[in-house]
Short mmCIF file of C-alpha atoms and ligand atoms in Angstrom, two decimals:
data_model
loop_
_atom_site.label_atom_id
_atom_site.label_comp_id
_atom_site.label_asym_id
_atom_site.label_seq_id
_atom_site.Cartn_x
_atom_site.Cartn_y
_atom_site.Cartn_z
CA UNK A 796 31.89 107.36 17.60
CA UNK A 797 30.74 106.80 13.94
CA UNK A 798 32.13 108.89 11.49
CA UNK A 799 30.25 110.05 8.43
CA UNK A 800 32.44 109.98 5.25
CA UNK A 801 31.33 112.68 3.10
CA UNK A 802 29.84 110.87 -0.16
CA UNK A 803 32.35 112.87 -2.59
CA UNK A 804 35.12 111.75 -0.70
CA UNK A 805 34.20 108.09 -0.37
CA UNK A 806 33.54 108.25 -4.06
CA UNK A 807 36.98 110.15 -4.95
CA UNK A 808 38.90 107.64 -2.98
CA UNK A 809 37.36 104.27 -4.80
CA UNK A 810 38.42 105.61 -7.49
CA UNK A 811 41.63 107.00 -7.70
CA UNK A 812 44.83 105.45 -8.61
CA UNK A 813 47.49 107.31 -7.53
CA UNK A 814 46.38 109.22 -3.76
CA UNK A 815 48.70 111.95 -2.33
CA UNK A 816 48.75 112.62 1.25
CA UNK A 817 49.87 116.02 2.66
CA UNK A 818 50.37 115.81 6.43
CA UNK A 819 50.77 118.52 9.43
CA UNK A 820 50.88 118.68 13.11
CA UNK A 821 46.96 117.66 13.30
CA UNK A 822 48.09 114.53 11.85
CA UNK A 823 49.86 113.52 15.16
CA UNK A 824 47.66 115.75 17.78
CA UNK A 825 45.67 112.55 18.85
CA UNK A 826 49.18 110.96 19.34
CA UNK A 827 49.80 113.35 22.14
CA UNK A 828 52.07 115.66 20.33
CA UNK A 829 50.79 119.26 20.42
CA UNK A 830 49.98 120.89 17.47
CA UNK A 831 52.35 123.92 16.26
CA UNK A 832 49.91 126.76 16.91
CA UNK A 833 47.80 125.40 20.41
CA UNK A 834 48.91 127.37 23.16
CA UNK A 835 51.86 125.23 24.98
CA UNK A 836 51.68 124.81 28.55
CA UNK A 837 54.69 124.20 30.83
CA UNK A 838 58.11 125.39 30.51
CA UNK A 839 58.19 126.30 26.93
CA UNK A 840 54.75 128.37 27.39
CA UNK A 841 56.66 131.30 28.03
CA UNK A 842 58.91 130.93 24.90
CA UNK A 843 57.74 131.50 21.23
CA UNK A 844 58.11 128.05 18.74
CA UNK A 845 58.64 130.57 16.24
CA UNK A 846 61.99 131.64 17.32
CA UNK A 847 63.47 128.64 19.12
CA UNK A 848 62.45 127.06 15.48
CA UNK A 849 65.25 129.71 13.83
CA UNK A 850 69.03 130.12 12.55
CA UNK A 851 69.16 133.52 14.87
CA UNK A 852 67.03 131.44 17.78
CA UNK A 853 70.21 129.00 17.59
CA UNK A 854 73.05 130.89 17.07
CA UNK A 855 71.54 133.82 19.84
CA UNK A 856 71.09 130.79 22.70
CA UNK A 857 72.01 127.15 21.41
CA UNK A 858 71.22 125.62 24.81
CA UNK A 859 67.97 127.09 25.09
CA UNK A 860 67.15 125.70 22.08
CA UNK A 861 68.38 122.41 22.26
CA UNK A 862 66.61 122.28 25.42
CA UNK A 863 63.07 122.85 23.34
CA UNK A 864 64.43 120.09 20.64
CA UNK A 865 65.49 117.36 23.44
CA UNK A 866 62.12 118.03 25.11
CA UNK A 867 60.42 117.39 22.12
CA UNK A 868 62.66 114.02 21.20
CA UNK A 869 61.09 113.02 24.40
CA UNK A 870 57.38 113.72 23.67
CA UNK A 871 58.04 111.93 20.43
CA UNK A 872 59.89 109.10 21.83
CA UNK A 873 57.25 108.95 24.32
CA UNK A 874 54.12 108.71 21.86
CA UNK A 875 52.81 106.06 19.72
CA UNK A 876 51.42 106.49 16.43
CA UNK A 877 47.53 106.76 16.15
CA UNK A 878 44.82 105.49 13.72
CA UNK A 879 44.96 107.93 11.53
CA UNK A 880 48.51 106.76 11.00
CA UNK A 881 47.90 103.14 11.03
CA UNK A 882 45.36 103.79 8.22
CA UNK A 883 47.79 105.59 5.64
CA UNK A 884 50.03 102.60 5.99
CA UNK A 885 47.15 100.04 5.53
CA UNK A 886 45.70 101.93 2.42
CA UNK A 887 49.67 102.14 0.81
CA UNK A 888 48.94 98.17 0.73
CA UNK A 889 46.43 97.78 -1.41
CA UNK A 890 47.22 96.85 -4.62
CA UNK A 891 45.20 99.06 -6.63
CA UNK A 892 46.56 102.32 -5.67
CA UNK A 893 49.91 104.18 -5.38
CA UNK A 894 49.74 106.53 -2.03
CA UNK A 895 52.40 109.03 -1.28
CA UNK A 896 52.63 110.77 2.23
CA UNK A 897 54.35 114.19 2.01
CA UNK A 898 54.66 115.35 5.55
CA UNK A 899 55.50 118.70 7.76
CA UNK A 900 55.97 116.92 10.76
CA UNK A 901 59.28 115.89 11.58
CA UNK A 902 58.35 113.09 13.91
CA UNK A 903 58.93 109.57 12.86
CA UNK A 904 55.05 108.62 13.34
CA UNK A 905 53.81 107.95 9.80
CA UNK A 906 57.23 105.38 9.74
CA UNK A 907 56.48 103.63 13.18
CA UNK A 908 52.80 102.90 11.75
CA UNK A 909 54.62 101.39 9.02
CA UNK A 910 54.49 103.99 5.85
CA UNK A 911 57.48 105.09 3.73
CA UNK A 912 57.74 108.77 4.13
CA UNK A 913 58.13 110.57 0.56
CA UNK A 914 59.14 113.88 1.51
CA UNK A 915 60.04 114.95 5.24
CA UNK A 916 59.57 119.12 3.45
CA UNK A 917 60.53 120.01 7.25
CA UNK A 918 63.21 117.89 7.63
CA UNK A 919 63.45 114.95 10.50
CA UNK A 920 63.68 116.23 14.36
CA UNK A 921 65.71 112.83 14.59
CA UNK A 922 68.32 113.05 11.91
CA UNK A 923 70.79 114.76 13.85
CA UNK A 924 73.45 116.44 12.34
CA UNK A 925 76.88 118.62 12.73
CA UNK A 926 75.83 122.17 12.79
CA UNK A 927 79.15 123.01 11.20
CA UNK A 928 80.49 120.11 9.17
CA UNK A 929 76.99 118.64 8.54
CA UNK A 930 78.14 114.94 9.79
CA UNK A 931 75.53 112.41 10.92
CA UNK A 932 75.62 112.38 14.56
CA UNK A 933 74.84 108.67 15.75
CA UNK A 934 75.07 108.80 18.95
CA UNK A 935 71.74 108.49 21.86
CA UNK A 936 70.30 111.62 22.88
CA UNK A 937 69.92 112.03 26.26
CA UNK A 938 66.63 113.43 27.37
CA UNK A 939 66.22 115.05 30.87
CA UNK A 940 63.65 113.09 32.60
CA UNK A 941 62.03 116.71 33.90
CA UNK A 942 62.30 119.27 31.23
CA UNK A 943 65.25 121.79 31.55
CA UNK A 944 65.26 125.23 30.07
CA UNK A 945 68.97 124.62 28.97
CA UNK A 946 70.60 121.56 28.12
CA UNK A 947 74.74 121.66 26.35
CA UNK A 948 74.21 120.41 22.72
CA UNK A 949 76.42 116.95 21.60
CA UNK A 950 79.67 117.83 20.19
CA UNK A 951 80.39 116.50 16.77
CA UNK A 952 84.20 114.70 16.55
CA UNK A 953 85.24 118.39 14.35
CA UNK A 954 83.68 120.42 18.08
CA UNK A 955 80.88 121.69 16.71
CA UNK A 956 77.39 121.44 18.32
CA UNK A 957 75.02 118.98 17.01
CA UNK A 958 71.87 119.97 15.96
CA UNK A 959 68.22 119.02 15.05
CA UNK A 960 67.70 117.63 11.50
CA UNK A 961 64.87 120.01 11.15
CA UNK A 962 64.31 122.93 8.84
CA UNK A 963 64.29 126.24 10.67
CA UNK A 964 62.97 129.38 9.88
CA UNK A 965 65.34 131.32 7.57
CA UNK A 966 66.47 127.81 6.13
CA UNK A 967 66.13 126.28 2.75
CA UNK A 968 63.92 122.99 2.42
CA UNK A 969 66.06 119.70 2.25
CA UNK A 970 67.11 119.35 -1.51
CA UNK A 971 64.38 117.51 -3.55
CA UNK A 972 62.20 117.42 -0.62
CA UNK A 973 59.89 119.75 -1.88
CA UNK A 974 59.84 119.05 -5.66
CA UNK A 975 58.87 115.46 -4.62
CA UNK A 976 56.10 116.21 -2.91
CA UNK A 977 55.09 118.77 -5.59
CA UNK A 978 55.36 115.95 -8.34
CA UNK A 979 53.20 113.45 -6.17
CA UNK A 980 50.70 115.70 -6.09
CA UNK A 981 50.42 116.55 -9.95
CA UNK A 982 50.29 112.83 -10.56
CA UNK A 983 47.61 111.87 -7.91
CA UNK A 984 44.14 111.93 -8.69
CA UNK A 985 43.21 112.83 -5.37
CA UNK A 986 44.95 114.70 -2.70
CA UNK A 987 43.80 114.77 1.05
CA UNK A 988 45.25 117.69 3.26
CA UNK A 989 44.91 116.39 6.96
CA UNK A 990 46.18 118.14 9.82
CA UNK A 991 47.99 121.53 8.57
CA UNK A 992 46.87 125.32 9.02
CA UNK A 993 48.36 125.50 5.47
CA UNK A 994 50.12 128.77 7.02
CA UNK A 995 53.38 128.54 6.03
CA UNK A 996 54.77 128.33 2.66
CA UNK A 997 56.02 126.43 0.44
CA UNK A 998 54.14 123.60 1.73
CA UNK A 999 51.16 125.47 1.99
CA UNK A 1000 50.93 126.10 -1.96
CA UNK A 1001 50.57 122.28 -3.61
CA UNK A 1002 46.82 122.38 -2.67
CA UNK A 1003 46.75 125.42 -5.03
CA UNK A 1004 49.05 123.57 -7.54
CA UNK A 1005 47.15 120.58 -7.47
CA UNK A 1006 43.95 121.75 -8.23
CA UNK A 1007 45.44 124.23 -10.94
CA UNK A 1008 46.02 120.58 -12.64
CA UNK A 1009 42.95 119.26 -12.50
CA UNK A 1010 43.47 117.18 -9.47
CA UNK A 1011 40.64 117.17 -6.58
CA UNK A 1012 41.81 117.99 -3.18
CA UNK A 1013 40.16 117.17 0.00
CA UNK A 1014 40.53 119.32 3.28
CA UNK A 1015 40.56 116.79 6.37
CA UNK A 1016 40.35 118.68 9.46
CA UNK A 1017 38.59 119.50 12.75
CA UNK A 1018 38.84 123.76 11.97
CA UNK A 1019 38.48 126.09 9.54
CA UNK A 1020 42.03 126.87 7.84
CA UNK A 1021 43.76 129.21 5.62
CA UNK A 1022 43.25 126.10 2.79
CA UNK A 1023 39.63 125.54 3.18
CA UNK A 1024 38.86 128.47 0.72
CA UNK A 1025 41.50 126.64 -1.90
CA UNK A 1026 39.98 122.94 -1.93
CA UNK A 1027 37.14 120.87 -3.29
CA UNK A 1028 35.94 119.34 -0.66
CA UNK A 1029 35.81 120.20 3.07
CA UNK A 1030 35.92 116.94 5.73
CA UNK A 1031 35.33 118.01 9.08
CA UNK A 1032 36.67 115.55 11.15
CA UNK A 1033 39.75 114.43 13.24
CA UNK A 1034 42.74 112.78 11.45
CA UNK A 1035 42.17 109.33 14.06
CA UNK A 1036 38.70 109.27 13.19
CA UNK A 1037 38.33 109.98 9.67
CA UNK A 1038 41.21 108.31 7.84
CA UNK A 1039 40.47 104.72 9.59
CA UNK A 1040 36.80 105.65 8.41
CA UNK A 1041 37.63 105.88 5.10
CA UNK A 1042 39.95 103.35 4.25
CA UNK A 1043 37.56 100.84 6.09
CA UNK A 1044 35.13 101.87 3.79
CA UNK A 1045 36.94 101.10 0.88
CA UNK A 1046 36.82 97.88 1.77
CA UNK A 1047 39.18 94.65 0.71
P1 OAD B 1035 49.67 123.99 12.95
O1 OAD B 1035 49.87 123.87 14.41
O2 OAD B 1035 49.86 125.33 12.33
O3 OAD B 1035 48.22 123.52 12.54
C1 OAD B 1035 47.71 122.31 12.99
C2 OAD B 1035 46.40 122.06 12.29
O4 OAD B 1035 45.93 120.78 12.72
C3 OAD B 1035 45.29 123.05 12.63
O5 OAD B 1035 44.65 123.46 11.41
C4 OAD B 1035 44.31 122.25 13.48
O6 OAD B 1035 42.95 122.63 13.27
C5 OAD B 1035 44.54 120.87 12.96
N1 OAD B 1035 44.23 119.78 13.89
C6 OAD B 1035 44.26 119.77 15.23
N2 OAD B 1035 43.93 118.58 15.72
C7 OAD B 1035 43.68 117.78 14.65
C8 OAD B 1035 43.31 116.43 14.49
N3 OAD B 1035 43.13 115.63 15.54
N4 OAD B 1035 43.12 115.95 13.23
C9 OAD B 1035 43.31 116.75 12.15
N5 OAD B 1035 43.66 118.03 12.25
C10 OAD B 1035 43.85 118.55 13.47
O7 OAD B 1035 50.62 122.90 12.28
P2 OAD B 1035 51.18 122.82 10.79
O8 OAD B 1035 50.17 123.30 9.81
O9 OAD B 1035 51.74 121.45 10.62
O10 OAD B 1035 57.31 124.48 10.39
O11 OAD B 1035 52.37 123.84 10.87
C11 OAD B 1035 53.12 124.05 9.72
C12 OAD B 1035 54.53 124.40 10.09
O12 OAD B 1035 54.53 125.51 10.96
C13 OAD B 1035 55.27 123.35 10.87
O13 OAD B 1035 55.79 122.32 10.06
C14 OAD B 1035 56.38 124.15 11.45
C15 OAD B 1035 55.61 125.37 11.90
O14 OAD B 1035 56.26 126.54 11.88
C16 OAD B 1035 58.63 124.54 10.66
O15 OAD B 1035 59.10 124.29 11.75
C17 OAD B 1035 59.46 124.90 9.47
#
């Protein structure tokens, strides 16, 4: 289906220079990856993302939760990345701009399509790490074929479990994660939100911050959020359907 680029848009993106993308679970819903705030269905229906996603989620019931994170590795592992995705990494080609992605997500889409990541401000679901000593952990993850509701984490060489990469509730942001997305988006001249509720915080906030500098920020999304009050311009449209649109548009 054809999708209409608004005409403010269209013009916004010929002309900037330097584009900053900010990216949430929308971005990858037409991958097959459920969003953070659609109603689950399956196993993990009956448990809430908001506290398997936690420091006291983990240390209450690490198997439980390692179950939700292996799970997910699969779904990831599983997916491929979508249009919208392929389209950031075609428009970071072109010559004549500079195009930062800042994502939530902490799948590895935006790098299968072929995009450098800036900032993971959520950290990576596929960094693993030493809960304890913080060591790399290289090893495969084995994913259940069937979910389980409680799978033993890997045991780092000190005999610690081995967690997620991700940042949980109650956590602080990866160091510099944050303050690089914040400076992409005070030098862009145009920064597209695509795919986020903008509900939780600090993320939520560089819309703000960008447009407190003079920079013109575009909402990309199917719904009304809790940012479409706080941008310039509203695009309502799919992540798979409108970025492809656009960066067709803008042409060779
Ligand atoms: P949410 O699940 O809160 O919001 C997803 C947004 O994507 C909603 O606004 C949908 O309308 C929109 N959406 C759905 N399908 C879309 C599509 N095809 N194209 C574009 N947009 C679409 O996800 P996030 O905003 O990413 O944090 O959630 C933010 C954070 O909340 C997550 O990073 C996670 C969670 O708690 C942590 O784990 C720290």
């Amino acid at each position: 289906m054809e999708c209409l680029i608004p005409p403010t848009v269209l013009e916004l993106a010929r002309r900037a220079r330097a584009v900053t993308v900010l990216t949430g679970a929308g971005m990858s819903a037409e991958s097959g990856i459920p969003t953070f705030r659609d109603p689950a269905t399956g196993l993990w229906s009956r448990f809430d993302p908001m506290s398997l996603a936690s420091q006291d989620g983990w240390e209450a019931d690490p198997e439980l939760v390692w179950a939700w994170y292996a799970w997910r590795v699969g779904r990831v592992r599983s997916v491929e990345p979508n249009a919208g995705h392929h389209a950031l990494a075609r428009w970071a080609q072109r010559d004549d701009v500079r195009l930062h992605i800042a994502t939530q997500n902490i799948d590895d889409l935006h790098e299968r399509a072929g995009s450098e990541v800036l900032a993971h401000v959520h950290g990576s679901l596929l960094a693993f790490r030493c809960s304890v000593c913080q060591e790399p952990y290289q090893a495969p993850i084995e994913v259940p074929a069937e979910p389980v509701e409680r799978l033993e984490p890997p045991v780092c060489d000190c005999g610690q479990y081995v967690r997620p990469g991700v940042v949980w509730f109650g956590e602080m942001l990866p160091q510099g994660a944050f303050d690089a997305a914040l400076d992409a988006c005070l030098e862009a001249d145009l920064v597209l939100v695509v795919g986020t509720s903008g509900i939780v915080y600090p993320f939520a906030s560089l819309p703000d911050i960008a447009r407190g500098h003079g920079v013109p920020v575009v909402e990309i999304n199917p719904e009304e959020t809790n940012l479409s009050d706080h941008v310039d311009h509203i695009w309502r449209a799919s992540a798979a359907a409108a970025l492809p649109a656009l960066v067709e548009a803008l042409g060779n």
